[in-house]
XYZ file of C-alpha atoms in Angstrom:
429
model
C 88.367 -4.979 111.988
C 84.969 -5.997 113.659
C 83.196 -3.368 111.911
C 84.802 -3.986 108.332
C 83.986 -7.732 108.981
C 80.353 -7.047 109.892
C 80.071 -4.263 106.669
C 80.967 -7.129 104.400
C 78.830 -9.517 105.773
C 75.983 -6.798 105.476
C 76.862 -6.573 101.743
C 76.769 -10.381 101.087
C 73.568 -11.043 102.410
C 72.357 -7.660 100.627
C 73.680 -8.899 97.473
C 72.120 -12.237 97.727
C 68.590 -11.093 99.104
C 69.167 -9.118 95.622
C 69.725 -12.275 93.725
C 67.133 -14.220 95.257
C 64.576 -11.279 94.170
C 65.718 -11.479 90.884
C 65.175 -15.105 90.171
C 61.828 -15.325 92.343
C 59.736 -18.093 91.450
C 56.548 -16.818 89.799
C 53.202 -18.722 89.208
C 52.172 -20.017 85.967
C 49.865 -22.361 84.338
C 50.243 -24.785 81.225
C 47.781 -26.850 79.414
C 47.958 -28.996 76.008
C 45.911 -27.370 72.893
C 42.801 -29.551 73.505
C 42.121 -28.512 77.416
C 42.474 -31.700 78.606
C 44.453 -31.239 81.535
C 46.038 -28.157 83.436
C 49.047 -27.870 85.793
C 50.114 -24.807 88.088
C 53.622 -24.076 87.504
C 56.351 -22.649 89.404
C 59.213 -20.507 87.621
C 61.506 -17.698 87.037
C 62.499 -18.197 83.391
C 61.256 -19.199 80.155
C 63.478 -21.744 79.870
C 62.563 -23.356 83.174
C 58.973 -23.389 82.453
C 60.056 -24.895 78.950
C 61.863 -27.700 80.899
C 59.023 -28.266 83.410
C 56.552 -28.230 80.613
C 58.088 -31.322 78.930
C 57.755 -33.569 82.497
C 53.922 -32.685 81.945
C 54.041 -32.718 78.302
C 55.445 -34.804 76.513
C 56.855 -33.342 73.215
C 59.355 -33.562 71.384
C 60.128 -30.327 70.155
C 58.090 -28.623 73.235
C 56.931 -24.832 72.326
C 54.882 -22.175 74.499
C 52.342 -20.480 73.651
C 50.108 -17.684 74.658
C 46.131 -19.556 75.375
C 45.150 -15.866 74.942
C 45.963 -15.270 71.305
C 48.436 -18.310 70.119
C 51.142 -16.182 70.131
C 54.393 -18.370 70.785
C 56.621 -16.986 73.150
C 60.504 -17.216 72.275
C 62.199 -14.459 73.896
C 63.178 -13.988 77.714
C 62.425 -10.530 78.279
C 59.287 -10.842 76.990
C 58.267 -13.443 79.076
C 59.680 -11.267 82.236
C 56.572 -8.797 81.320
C 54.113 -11.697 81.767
C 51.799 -11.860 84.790
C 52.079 -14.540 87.066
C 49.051 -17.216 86.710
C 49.098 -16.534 82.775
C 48.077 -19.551 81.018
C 50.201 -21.128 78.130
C 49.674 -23.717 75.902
C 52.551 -26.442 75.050
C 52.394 -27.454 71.328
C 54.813 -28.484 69.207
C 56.452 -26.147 66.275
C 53.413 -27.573 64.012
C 50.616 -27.363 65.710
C 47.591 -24.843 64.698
C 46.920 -23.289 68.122
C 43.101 -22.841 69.722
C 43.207 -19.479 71.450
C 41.120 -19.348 74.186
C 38.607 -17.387 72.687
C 38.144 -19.893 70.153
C 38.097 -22.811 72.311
C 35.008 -20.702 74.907
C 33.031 -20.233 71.871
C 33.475 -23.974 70.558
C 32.231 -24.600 73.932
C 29.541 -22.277 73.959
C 28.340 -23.987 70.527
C 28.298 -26.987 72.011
C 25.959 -25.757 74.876
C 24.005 -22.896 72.666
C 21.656 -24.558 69.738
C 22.002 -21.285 67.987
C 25.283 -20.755 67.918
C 25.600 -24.568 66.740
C 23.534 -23.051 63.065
C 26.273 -21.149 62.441
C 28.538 -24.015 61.629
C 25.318 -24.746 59.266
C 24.872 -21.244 57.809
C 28.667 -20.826 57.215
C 28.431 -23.900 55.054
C 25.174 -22.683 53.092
C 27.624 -19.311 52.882
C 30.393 -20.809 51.212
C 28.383 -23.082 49.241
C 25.658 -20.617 47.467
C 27.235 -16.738 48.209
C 24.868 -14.743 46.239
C 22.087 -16.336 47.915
C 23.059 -16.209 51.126
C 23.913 -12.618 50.982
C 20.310 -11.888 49.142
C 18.503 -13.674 52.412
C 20.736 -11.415 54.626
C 19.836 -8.680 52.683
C 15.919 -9.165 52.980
C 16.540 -10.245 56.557
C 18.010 -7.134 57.329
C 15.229 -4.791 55.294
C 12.383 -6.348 57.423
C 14.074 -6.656 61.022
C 16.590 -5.178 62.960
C 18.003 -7.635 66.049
C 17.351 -5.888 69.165
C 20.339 -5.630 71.341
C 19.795 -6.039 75.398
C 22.085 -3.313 76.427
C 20.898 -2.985 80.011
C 24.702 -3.175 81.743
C 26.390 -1.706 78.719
C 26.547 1.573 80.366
C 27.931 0.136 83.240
C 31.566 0.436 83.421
C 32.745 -0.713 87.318
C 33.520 -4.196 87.911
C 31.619 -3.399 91.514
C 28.608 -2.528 89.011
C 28.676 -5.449 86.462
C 30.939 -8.163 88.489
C 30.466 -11.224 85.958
C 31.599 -9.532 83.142
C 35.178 -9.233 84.730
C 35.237 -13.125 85.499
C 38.457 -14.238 84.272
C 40.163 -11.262 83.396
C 43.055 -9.747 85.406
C 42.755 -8.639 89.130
C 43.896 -5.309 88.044
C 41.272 -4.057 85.682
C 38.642 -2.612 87.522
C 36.742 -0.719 84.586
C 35.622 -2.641 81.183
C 37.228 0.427 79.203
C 40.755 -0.569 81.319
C 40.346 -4.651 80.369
C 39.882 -3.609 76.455
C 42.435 -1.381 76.091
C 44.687 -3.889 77.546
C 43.359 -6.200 75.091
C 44.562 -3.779 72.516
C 47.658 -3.470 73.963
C 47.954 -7.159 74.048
C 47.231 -7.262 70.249
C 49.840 -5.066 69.285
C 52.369 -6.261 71.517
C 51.906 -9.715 69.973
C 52.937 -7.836 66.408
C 55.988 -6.508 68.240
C 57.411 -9.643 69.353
C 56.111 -11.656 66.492
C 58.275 -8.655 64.468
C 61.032 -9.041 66.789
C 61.466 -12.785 66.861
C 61.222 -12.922 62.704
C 63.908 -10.107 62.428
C 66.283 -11.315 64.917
C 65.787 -14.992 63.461
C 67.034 -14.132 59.956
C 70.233 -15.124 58.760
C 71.537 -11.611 58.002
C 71.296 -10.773 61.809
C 72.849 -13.383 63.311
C 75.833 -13.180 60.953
C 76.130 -9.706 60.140
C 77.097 -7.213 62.725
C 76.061 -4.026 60.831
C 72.890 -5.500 60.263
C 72.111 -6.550 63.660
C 73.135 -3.234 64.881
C 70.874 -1.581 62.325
C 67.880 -4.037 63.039
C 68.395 -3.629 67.124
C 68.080 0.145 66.278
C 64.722 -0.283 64.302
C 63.336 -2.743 66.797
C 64.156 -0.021 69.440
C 62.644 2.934 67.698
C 59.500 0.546 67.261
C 59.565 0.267 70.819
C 59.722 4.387 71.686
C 56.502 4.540 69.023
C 54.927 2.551 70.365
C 54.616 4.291 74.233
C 54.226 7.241 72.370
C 51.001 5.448 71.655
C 50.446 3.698 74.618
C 50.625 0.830 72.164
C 47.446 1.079 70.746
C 45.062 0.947 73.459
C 42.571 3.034 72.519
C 41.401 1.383 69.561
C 39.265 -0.914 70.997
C 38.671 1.993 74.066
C 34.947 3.448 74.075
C 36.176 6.476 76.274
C 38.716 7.819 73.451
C 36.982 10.820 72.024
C 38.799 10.781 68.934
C 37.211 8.007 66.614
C 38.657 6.213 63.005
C 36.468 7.892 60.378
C 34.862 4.612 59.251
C 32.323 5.466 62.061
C 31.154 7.997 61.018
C 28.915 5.857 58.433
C 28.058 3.940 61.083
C 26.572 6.666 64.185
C 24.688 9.275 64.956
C 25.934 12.381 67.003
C 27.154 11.082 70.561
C 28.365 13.240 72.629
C 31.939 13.431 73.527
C 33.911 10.790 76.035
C 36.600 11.525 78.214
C 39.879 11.311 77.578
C 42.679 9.067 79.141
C 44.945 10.285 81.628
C 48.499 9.442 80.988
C 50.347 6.853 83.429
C 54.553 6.824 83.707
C 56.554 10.140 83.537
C 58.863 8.011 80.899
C 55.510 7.454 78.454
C 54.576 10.884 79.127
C 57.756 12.705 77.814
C 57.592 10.608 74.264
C 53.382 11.062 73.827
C 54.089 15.007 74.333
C 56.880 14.484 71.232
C 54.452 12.858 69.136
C 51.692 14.917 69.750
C 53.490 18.121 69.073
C 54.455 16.560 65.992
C 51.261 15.002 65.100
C 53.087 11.970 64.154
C 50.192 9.066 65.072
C 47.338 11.804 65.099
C 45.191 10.335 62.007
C 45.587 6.542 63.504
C 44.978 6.598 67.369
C 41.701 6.353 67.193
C 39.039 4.045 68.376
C 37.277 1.568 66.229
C 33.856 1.522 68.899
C 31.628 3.966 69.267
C 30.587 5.483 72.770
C 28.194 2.982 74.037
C 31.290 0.267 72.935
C 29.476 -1.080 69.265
C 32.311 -2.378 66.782
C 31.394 -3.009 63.197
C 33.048 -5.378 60.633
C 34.950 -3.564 58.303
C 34.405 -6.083 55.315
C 37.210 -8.806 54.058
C 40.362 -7.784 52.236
C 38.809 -7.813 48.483
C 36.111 -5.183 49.520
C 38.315 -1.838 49.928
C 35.426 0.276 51.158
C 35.619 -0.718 54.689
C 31.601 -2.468 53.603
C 30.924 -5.753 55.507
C 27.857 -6.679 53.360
C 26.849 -9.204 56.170
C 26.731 -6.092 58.944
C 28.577 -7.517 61.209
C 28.710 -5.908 64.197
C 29.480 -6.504 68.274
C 29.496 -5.010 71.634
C 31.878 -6.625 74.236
C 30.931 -3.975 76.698
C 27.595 -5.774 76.575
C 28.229 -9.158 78.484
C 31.174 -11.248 79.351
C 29.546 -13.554 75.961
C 30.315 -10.857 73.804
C 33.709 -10.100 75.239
C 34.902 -14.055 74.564
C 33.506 -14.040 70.822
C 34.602 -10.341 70.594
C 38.357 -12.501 70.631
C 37.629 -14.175 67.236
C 37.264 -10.633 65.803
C 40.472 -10.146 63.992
C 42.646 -7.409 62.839
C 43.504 -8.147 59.565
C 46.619 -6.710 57.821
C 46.065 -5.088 54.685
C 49.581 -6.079 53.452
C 50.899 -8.952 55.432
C 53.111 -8.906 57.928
C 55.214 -12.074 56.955
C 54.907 -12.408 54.112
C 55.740 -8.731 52.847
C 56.017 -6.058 55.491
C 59.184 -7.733 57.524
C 60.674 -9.205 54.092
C 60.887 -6.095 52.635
C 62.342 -4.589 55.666
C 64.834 -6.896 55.631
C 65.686 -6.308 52.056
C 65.914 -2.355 52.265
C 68.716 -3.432 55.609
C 70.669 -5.659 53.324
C 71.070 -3.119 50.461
C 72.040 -0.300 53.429
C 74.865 -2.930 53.982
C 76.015 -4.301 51.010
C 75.560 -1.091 48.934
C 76.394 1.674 51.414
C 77.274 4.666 48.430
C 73.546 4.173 47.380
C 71.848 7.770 46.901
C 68.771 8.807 47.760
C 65.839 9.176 44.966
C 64.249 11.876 46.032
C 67.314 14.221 48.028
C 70.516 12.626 46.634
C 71.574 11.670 49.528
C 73.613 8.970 51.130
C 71.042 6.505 52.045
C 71.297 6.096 56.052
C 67.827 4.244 57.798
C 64.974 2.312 56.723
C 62.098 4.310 56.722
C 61.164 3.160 60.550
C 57.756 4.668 60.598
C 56.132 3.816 57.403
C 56.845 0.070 58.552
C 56.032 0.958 62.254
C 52.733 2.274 60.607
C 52.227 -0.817 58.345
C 52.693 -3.406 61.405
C 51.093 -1.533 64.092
C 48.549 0.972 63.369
C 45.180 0.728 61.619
C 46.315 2.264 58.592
C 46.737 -0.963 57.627
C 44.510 -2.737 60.015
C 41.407 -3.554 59.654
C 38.846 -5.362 62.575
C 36.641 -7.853 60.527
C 34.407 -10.540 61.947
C 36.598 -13.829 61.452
C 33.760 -14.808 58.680
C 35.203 -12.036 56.908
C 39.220 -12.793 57.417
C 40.196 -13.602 54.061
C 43.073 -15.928 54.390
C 44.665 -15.935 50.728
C 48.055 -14.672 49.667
C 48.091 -11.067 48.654
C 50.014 -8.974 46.000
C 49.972 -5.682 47.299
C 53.019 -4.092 48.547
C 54.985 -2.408 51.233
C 55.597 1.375 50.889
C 58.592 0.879 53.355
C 61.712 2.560 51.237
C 65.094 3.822 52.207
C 65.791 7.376 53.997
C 68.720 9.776 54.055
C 69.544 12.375 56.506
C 67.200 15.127 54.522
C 63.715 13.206 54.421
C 61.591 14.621 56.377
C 60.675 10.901 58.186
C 63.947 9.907 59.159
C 64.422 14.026 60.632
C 61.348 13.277 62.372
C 61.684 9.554 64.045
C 65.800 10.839 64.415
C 64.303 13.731 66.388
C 61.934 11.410 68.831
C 64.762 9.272 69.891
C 67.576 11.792 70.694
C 64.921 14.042 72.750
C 64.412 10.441 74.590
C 68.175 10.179 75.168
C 68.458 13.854 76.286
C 66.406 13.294 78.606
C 67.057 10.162 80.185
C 70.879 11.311 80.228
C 69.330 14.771 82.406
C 67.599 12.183 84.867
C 70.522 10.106 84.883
């Protein structure tokens, strides 16, 4: 009786020592959109931090947001992948948010005369174009800038310490702390994708739908390991670079590649590689020594920034913060016509479920999953332009997102990925 006693207590305090692990209190830190103060916060949800935020805040409708890149963060599980100390920024639902990147380089005008003309030139830009352009244009014939690229090589934070001020503990290489910045990026698409699709009426009050738009969200999610969610785009060590550079350099010699990390990530890149699936578009946009160039605005379609834009954030920790007003623009917008027209081609699967397919005659089963995971995600629809060139005007072209059957060769292909993924969890298992 003594021992059962004692094996129970065991499991009670085992089971709460579990629970109190599971809802540890992290570290966080909030601030208002203009900087003006900043508080330390501890919690273990989003909703707590939400709660605490409006005792320091007060807002009405309080939201949080990411100071990194203004994305708003909605969804618990997201939040869970969050490091502790990350700083957010409580707006309300209204409010255009200052990244942090924008507000360092507002502050770095105010401190830096010559970054202070560009508030000047970009005036004399909008104001007389053709002119503008034509003085760039002679500018350019009769000087080159020189760049100081004395620590670009450099790569250690033991080697080039004040470049890494700020960033996470963890990154202990500059080609590490941009390829998380990558990853960043595109992880902001995914749950910016996620929160717009799981918003919409037709998942919260159709079943078939949500099942349908769970299963797309999911199969975004085993793409997106399978390319390690981007991160070598803005990587100088990938070896394989977008073909845009190739106006742009002169031989280099080849960079090493990156070793894969978790045996789970692993087992989905070897899938896609054998099947070439993301091949053409992971890629990196720098060159070897780290040098991005401007890809030109939306209305110019052969990747030509006339005013040569160009940057290296391997350079300084100066270029890395304005490197964060570079965007990536989508080609066709995300939402206003990628996710709208994904959610179309789900309600016709639902309400007209004896639809054929055009091209196999099919009965019509998915939503082409990686055409859209292409068109959100990857830079075949992305392109990195200088925020001078970021047109911001409604577009007309469209998404090629359609509906697949069981015989096109896209659905057999995506279909494929995820039950080798389920094989082989259910073998570990």
């Amino acid at each position: 009786m003594f021992a059962f006693i004692t094996e129970a207590i065991g499991l009670t305090t085992r089971s709460s020592a579990q629970q109190f692990t599971e809802k540890i209190m992290k570290g966080y830190k909030i601030t208002d959109n203009e900087r003006s103060k900043k508080y330390g916060i501890g919690s273990n949800s989003l909703q707590m931090l939400k709660n605490k935020a409006k005792i320091k805040f007060p807002i009405k409708d309080v939201r949080l947001y990411l100071a990194a890149d203004g994305c708003e963060v909605t969804d618990e599980d997201y939040f869970s992948t969050l490091e502790p100390q990350t700083l957010f920024v409580v707006a309300g639902p209204e409010t255009i948010i200052t990244t942090d990147g924008e507000f360092q380089f507002e502050q770095l005008k105010q401190r830096s005369p010559l970054l202070r003309v560009a508030d000047i030139v970009h005036d004399f830009m909008e104001q007389h174009p053709q002119k503008f352009l034509k003085m760039v244009s002679d500018y350019e014939k009769l000087k080159k800038p020189k760049l100081d690229h004395s620590k670009t090589n450099l790569s250690l934070k033991s080697e080039h310490s004040e470049w890494f001020l700020g960033l996470e503990e963890r990154c202990h290489t500059k080609e590490e702390a941009l390829s998380r910045r990558a990853q960043d990026r595109v992880r902001g698409y995914y749950y910016k994708t996620k929160d717009e699709l799981t918003r919409n009426i037709i998942y919260r009050q159709n079943l078939k739908a949500r099942r349908l738009i769970d299963a797309i969200l999911e199969k975004f999610r085993y793409l997106l390991i399978g390319c390690d969610y981007f991160s070598m785009i803005f990587d100088r060590d990938c070896n394989r670079k977008h073909e845009f550079l190739q106006k742009q350099l002169d031989d280099e010699t080849d960079a090493r590649s990156v070793v894969p990390s978790k045996k789970l990530k692993q087992i989905i890149k070897n899938y896609t590689l054998k099947n070439q699936i993301l091949d053409k578009w992971t890629v990196s946009l720098c060159s070897n020594l780290g040098d991005f160039y401007c890809q030109g605005p939306f209305s110019d379609s052969t990747n030509n920034c006339s005013l040569n834009h160009t940057i290296n954030p391997y350079a300084s920790r100066e270029n890395l913060i304005l490197f964060q007003v570079w965007n990536l623009d989508h080609q066709i917008e995300l939402s206003r016509t990628i996710l709208p027209a994904l959610l179309e081609n789900v309600r016709t699967l639902i309400t007209m479920p004896k639809r054929l397919c055009d091209l196999h005659n099919g009965q019509l089963v998915d939503v082409s999953v990686l055409e859209y995971f292409l068109e959100i995600f990857s830079l075949k629809n992305l392109k990195l332009v200088h925020i001078v060139c970021h047109e911001k005007v409604q577009r007309t072209n469209k998404s090629n997102g359609r509906l697949l059957c069981e015989q096109c060769h896209e659905y057999q292909i995506v279909q494929a990925l995820m039950d080798v993924q389920v094989d082989k969890e259910a073998a570990n298992f």
